PDB file of C-alpha atoms in Angstrom:
ATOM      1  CA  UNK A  14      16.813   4.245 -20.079  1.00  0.00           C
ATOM      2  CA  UNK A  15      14.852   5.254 -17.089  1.00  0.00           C
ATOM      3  CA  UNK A  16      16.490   6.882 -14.597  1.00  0.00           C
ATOM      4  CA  UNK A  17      16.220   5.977 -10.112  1.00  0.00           C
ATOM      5  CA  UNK A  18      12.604   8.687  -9.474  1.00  0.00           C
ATOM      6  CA  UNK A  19      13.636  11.946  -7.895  1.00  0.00           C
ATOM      7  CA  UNK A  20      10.300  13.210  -7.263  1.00  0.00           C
ATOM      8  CA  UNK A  21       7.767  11.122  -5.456  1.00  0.00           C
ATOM      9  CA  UNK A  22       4.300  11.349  -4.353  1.00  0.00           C
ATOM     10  CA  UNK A  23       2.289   9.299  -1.381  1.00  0.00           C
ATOM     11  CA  UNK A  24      -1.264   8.747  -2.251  1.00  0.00           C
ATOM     12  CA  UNK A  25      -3.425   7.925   0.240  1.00  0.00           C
ATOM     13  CA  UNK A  26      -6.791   6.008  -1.380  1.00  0.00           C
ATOM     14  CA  UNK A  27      -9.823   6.222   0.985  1.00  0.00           C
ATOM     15  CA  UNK A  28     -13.141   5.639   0.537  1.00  0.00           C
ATOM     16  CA  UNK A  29     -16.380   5.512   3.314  1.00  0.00           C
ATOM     17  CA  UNK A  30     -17.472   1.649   2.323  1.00  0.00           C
ATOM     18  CA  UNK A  31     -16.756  -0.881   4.754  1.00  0.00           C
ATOM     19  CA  UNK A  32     -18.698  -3.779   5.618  1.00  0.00           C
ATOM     20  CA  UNK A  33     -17.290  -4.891   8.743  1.00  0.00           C
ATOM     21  CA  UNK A  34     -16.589  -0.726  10.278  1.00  0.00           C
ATOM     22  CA  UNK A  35     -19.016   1.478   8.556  1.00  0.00           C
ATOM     23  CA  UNK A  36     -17.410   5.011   7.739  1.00  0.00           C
ATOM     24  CA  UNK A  37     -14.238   3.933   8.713  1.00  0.00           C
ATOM     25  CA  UNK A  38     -11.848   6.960   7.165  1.00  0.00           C
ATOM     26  CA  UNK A  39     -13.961   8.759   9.673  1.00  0.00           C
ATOM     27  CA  UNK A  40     -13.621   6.840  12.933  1.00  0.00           C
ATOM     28  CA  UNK A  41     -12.394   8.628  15.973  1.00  0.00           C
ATOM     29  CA  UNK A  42      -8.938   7.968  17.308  1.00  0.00           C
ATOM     30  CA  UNK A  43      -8.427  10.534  20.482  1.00  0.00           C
ATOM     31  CA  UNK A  44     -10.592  13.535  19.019  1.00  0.00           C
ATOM     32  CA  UNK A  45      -8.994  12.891  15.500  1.00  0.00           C
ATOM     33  CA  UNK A  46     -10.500  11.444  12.270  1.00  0.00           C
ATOM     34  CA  UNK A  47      -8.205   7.997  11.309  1.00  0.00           C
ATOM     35  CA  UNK A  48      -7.572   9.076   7.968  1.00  0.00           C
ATOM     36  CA  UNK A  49      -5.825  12.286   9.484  1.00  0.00           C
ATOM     37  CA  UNK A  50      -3.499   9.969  11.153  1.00  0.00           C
ATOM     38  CA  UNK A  51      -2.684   8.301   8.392  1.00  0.00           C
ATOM     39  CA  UNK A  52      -1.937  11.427   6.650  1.00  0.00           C
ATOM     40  CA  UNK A  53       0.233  12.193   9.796  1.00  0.00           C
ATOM     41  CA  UNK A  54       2.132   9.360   9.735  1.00  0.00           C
ATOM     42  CA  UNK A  55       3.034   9.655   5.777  1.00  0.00           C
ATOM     43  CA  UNK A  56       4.117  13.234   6.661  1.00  0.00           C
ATOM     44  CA  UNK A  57       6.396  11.838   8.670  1.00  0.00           C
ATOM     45  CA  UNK A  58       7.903   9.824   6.583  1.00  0.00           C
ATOM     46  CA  UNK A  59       9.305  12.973   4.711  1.00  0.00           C
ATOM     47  CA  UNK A  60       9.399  11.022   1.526  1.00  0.00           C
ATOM     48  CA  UNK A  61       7.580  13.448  -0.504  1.00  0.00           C
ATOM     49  CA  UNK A  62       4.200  15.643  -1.065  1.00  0.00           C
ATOM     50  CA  UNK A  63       0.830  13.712   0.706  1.00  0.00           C
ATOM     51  CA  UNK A  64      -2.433  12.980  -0.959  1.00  0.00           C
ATOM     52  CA  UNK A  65      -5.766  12.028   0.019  1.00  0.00           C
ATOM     53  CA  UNK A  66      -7.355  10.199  -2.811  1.00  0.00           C
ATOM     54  CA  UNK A  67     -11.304   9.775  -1.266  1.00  0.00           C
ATOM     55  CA  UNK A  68     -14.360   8.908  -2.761  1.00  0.00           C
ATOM     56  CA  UNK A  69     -16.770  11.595  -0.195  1.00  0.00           C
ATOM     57  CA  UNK A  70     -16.635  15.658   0.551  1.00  0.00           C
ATOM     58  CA  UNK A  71     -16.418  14.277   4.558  1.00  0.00           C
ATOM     59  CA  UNK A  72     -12.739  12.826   4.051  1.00  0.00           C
ATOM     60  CA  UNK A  73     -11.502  15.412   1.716  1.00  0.00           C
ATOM     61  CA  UNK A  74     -13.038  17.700   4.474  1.00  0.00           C
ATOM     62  CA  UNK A  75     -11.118  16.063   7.425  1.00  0.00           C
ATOM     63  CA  UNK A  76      -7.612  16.339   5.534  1.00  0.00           C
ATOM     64  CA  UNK A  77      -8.119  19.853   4.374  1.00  0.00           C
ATOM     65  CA  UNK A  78      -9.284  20.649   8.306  1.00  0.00           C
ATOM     66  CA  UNK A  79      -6.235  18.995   9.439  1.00  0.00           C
ATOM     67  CA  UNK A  80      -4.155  21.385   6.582  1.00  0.00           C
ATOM     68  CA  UNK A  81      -4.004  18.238   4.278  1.00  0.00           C
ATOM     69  CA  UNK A  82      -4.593  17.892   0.241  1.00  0.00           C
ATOM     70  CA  UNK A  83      -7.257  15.880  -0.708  1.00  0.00           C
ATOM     71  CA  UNK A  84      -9.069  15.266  -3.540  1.00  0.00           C
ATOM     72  CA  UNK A  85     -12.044  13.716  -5.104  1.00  0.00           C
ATOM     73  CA  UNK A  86     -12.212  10.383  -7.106  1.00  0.00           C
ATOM     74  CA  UNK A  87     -14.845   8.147  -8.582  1.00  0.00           C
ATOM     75  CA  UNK A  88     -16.481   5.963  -6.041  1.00  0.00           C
ATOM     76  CA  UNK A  89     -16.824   3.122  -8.482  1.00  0.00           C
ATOM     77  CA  UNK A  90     -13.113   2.408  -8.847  1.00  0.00           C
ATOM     78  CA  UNK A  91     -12.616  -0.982  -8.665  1.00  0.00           C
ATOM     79  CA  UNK A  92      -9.380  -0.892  -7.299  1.00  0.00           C
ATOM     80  CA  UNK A  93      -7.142   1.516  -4.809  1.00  0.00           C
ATOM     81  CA  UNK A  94      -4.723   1.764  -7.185  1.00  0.00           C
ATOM     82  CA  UNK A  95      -7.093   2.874 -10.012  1.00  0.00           C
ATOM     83  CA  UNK A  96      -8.040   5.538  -7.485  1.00  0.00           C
ATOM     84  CA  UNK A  97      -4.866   6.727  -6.910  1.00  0.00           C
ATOM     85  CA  UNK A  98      -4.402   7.134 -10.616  1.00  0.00           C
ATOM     86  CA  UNK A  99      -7.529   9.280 -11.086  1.00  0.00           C
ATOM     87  CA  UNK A 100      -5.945  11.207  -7.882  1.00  0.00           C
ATOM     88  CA  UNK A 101      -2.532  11.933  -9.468  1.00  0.00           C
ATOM     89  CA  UNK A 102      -3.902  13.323 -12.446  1.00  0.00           C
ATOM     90  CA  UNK A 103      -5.976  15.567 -11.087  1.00  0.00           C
ATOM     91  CA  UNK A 104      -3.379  16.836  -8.578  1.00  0.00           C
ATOM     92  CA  UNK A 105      -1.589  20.085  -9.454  1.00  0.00           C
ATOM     93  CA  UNK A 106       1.185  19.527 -11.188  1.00  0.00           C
ATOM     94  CA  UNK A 107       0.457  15.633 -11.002  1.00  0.00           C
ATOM     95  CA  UNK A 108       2.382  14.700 -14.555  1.00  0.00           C
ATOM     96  CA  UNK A 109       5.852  15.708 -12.921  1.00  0.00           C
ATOM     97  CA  UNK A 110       5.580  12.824  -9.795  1.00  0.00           C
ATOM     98  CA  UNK A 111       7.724   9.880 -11.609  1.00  0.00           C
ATOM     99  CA  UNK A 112       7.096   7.901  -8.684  1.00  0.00           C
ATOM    100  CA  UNK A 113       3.916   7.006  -6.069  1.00  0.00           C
ATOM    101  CA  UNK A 114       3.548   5.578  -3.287  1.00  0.00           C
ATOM    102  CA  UNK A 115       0.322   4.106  -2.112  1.00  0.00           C
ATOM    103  CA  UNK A 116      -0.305   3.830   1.393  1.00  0.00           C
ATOM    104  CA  UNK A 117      -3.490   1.901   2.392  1.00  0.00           C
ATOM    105  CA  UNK A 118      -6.261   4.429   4.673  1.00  0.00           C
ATOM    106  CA  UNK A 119      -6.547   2.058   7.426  1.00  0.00           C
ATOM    107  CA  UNK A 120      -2.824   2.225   8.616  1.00  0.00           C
ATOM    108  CA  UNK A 121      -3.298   4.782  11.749  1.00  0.00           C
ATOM    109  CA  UNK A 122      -0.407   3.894  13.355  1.00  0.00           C
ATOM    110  CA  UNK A 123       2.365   3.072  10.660  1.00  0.00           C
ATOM    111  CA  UNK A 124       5.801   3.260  11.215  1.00  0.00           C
ATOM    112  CA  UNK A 125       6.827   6.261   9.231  1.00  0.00           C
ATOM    113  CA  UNK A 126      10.218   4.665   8.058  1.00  0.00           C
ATOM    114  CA  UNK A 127       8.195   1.642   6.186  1.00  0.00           C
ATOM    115  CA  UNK A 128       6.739   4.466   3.410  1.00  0.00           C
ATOM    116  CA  UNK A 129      10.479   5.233   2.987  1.00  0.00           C
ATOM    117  CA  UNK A 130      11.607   1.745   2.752  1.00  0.00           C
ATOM    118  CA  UNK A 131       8.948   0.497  -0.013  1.00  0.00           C
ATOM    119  CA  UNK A 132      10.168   3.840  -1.884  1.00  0.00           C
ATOM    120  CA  UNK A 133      13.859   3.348  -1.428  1.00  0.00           C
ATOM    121  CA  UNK A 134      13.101  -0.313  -3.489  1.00  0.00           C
ATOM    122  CA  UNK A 135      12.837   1.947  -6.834  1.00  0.00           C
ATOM    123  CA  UNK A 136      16.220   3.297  -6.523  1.00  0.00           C
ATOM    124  CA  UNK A 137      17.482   0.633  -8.489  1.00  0.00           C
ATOM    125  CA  UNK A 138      15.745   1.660 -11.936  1.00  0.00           C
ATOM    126  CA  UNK A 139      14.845  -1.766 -12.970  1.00  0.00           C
ATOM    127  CA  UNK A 140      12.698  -2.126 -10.345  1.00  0.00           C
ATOM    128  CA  UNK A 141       9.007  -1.396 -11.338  1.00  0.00           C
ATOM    129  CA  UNK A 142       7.275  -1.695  -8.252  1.00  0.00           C
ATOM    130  CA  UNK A 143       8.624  -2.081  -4.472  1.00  0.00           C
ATOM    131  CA  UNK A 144       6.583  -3.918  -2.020  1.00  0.00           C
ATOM    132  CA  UNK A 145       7.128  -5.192   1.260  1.00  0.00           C
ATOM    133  CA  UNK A 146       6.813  -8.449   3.140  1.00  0.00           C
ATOM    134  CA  UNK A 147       7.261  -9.423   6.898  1.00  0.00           C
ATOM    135  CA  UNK A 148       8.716 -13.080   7.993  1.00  0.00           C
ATOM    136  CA  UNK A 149       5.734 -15.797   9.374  1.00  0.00           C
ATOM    137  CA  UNK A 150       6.460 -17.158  12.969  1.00  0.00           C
ATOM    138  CA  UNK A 151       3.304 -19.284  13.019  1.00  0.00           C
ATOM    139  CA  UNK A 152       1.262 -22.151  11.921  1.00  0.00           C
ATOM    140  CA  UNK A 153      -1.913 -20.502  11.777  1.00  0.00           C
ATOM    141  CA  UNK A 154      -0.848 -17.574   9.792  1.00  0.00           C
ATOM    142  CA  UNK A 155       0.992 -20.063   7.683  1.00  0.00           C
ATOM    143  CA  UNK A 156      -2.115 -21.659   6.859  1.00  0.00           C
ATOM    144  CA  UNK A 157      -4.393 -18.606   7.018  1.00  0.00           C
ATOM    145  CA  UNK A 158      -5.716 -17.505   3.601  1.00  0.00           C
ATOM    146  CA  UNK A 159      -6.855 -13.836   4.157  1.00  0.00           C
ATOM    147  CA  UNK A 160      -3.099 -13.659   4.671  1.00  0.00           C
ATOM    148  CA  UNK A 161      -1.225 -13.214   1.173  1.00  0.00           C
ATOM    149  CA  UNK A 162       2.401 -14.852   0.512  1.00  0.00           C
ATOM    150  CA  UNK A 163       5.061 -13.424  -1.389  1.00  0.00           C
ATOM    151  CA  UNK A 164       7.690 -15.649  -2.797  1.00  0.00           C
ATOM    152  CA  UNK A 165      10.769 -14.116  -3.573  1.00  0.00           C
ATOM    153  CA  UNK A 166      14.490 -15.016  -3.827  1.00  0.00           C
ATOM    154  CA  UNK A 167      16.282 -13.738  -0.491  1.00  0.00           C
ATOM    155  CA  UNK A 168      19.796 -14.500  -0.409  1.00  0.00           C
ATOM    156  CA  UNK A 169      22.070 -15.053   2.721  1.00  0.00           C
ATOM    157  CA  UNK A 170      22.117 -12.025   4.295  1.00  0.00           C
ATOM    158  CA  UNK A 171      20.170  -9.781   2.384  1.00  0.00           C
ATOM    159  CA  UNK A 172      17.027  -8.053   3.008  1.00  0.00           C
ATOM    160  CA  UNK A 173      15.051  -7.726  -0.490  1.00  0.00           C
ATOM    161  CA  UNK A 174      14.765 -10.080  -3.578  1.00  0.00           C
ATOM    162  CA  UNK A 175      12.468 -10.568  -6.697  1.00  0.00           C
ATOM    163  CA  UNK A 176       8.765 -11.611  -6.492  1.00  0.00           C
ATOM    164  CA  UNK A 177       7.844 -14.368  -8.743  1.00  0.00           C
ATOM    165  CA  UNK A 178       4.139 -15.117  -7.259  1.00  0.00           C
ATOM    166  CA  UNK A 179       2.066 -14.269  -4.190  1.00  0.00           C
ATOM    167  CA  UNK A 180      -0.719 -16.310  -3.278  1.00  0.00           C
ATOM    168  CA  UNK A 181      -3.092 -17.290  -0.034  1.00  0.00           C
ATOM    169  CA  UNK A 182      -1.832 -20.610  -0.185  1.00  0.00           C
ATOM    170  CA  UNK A 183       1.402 -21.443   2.578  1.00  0.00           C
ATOM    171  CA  UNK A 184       3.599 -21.204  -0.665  1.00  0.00           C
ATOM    172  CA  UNK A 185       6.782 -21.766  -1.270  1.00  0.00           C
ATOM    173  CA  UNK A 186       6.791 -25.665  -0.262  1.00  0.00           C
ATOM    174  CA  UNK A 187      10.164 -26.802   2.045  1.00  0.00           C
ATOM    175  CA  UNK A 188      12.221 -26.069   4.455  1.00  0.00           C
ATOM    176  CA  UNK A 189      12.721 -21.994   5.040  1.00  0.00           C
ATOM    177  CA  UNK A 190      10.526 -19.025   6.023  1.00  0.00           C
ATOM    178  CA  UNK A 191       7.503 -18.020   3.753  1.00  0.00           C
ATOM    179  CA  UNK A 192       6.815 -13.949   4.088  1.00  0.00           C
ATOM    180  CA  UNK A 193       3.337 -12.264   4.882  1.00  0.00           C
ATOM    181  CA  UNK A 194       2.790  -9.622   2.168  1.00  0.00           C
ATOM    182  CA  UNK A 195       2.340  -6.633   3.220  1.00  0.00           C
ATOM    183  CA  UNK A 196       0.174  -4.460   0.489  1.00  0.00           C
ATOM    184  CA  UNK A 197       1.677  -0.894   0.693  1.00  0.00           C
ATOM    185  CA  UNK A 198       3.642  -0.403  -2.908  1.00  0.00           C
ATOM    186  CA  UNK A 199       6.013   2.098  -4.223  1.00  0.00           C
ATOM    187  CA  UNK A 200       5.724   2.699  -8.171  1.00  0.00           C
ATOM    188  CA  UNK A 201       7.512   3.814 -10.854  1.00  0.00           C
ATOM    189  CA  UNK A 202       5.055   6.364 -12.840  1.00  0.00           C
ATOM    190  CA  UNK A 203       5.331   4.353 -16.044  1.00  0.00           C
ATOM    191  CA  UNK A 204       4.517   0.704 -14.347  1.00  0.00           C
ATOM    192  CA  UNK A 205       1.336   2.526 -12.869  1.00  0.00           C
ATOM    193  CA  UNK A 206      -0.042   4.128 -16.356  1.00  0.00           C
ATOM    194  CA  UNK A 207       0.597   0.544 -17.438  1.00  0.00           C
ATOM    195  CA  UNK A 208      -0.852  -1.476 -14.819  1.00  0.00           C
ATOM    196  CA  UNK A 209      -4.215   0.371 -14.777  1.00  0.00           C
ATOM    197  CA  UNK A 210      -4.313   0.680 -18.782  1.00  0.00           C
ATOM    198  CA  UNK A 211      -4.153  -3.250 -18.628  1.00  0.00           C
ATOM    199  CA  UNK A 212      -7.158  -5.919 -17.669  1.00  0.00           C
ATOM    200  CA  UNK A 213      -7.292  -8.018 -14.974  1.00  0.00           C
ATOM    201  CA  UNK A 214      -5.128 -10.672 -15.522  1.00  0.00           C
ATOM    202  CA  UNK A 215      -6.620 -14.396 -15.354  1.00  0.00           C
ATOM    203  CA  UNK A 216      -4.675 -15.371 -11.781  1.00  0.00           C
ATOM    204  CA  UNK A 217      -5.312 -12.240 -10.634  1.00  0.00           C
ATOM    205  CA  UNK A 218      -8.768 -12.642 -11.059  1.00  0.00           C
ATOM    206  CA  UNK A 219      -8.304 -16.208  -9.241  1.00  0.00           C
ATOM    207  CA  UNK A 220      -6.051 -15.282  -6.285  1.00  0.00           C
ATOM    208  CA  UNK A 221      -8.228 -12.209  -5.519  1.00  0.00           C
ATOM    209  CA  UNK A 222      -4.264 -10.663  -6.195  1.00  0.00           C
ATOM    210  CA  UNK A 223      -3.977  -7.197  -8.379  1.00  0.00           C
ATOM    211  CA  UNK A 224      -0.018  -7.556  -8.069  1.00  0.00           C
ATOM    212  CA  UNK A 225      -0.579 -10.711 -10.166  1.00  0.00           C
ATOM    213  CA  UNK A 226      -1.702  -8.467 -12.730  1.00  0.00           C
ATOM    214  CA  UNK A 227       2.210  -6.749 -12.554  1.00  0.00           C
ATOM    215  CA  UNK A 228       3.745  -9.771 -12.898  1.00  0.00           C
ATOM    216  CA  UNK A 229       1.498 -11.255 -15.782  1.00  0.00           C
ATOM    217  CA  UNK A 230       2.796  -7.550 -17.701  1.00  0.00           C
ATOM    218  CA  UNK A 231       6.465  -8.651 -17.186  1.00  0.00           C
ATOM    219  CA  UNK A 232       7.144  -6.375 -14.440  1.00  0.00           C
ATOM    220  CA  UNK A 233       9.823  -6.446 -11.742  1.00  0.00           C
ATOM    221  CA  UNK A 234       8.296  -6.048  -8.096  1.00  0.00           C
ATOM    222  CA  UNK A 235      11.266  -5.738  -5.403  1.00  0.00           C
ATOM    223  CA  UNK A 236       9.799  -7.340  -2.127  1.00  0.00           C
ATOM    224  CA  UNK A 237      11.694  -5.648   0.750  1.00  0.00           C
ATOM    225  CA  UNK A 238      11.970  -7.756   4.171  1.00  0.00           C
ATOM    226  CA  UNK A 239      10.635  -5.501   7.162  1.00  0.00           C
ATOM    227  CA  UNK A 240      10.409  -6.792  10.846  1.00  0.00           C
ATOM    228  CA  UNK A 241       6.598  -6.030  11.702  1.00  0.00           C
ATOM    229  CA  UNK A 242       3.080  -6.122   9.884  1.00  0.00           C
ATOM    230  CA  UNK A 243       1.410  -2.714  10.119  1.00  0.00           C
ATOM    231  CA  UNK A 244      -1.938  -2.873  11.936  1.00  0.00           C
ATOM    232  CA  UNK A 245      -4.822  -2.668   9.781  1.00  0.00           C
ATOM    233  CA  UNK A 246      -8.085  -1.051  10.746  1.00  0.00           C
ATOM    234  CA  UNK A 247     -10.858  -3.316   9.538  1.00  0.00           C
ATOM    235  CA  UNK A 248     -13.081  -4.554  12.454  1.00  0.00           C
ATOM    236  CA  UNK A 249     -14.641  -2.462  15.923  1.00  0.00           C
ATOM    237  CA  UNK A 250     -11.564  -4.360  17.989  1.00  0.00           C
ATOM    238  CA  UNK A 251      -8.938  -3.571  15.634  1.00  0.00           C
ATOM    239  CA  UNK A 252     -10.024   0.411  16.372  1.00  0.00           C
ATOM    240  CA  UNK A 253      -9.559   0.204  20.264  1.00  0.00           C
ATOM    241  CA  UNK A 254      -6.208  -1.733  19.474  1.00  0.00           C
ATOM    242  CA  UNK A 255      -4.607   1.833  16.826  1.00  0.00           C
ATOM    243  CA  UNK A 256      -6.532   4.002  19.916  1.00  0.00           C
ATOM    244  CA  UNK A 257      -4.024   1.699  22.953  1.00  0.00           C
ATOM    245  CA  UNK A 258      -1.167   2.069  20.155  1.00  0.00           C
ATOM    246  CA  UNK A 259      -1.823   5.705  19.684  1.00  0.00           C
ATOM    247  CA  UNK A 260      -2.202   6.576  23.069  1.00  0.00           C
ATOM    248  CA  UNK A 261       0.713   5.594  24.094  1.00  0.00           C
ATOM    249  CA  UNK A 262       2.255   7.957  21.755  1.00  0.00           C
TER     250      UNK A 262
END
């Protein structure tokens, strides 16, 4: 019977490719590379060892500047969480981690405590992987499909439940609150060999949705309600918002 993980590992995929803010691992946020902060800010989180999983000698570079561990991973990877993979078994000592935790490289200014949360979803051992969601206050990001919906059972009172689906449809239907997904995920060590080891399942490949792959396998995600969506780093404006944020620091 597997046992609540006792040693865990943040990964950190990054890789230079980015349509809409070329180089963006690298960009500068107040003399500092973003991808350090990122590292900074899962340091802080005190949950366990940090890794840079990147795709170029520049990012590795940057963490190992900044007294980081980074290593080198296929470019091609179709996925971060195939990255990550690659990362943890070439990390020293990378078969004893039984658990991971993948935080995206565009999350400068993260609040530390939501690595610990997403990990703190695995303490119940029948939990496969623990994911967090954040409640929708509006009509447009109801309706907006670049934003992804969890649906999960949330009792009275409580603050995590079971996915079932997540989609970019404003899903479920009726009265209540629908939850913006939030795509930082804890995993057990076994669910991850599996979920890589396993194609693309055929509504993952609809929704655009890896996680749809987990559920397809019969695994149990634990969604975890949080009160704030992390900003992510994906345009030029969303870079002088993390520098404001930062700044203020």
């Amino acid at each position: 019977m597997r046992r609540p993980p006792t040693k865990p590992l943040i990964i950190i995929p990054a890789r230079m490719a980015s349509t809409r803010l070329p180089g963006k691992p690298l960009a500068d946020i107040h003399g500092m590379p973003m991808i350090v902060h990122v590292w900074q800010r899962a340091m802080e989180s005190k949950v366990g060892p940090v890794l840079v999983a990147c795709d170029t000698q520049q990012i590795a570079d940057a963490i190992k500047n900044a007294g980081g561990e980074a290593v080198l991973t296929n470019p091609d990877h179709p996925s971060g969480s195939d990255r990550i993979w690659e990362a943890l078994n070439l990390y020293k000592n990378g078969e004893s981690y039984d658990a991971i935790i993948n935080v995206q490289g565009d999350l400068p200014t993260i609040n530390p405590a939501i690595i610990r949360a997403a990990y703190d979803l695995l303490q119940n051992p029948e939990v496969d992987i623990g994911t967090l969601a954040v409640p929708i206050k509006s009509e447009k990001e109801r309706l907006a499909t670049h934003i992804v919906k969890a649906v999960f059972d949330l009792a009275p009172g409580a603050t995590q439940g079971r996915a079932f689906y997540f989609s970019r449809l404003p899903v479920p239907s009726g009265e209540g609150t629908m939850h913006h997904h939030i795509g930082l995920y804890a995993y057990q060590r076994d669910a991850l060999a599996r979920f890589v080891a396993s194609p693309p399942s055929p509504l993952e490949l609809r929704e655009k949705l890896e996680q749809l792959r987990a559920l397809s396998l019969g695994m149990r995600i634990e969604v975890g309600v949080i009160d704030d969506v992390p900003l992510g780093v994906d345009t030029p404006e969303d870079l002088e918002i993390a520098r404001k944020v930062l700044g203020r620091k």
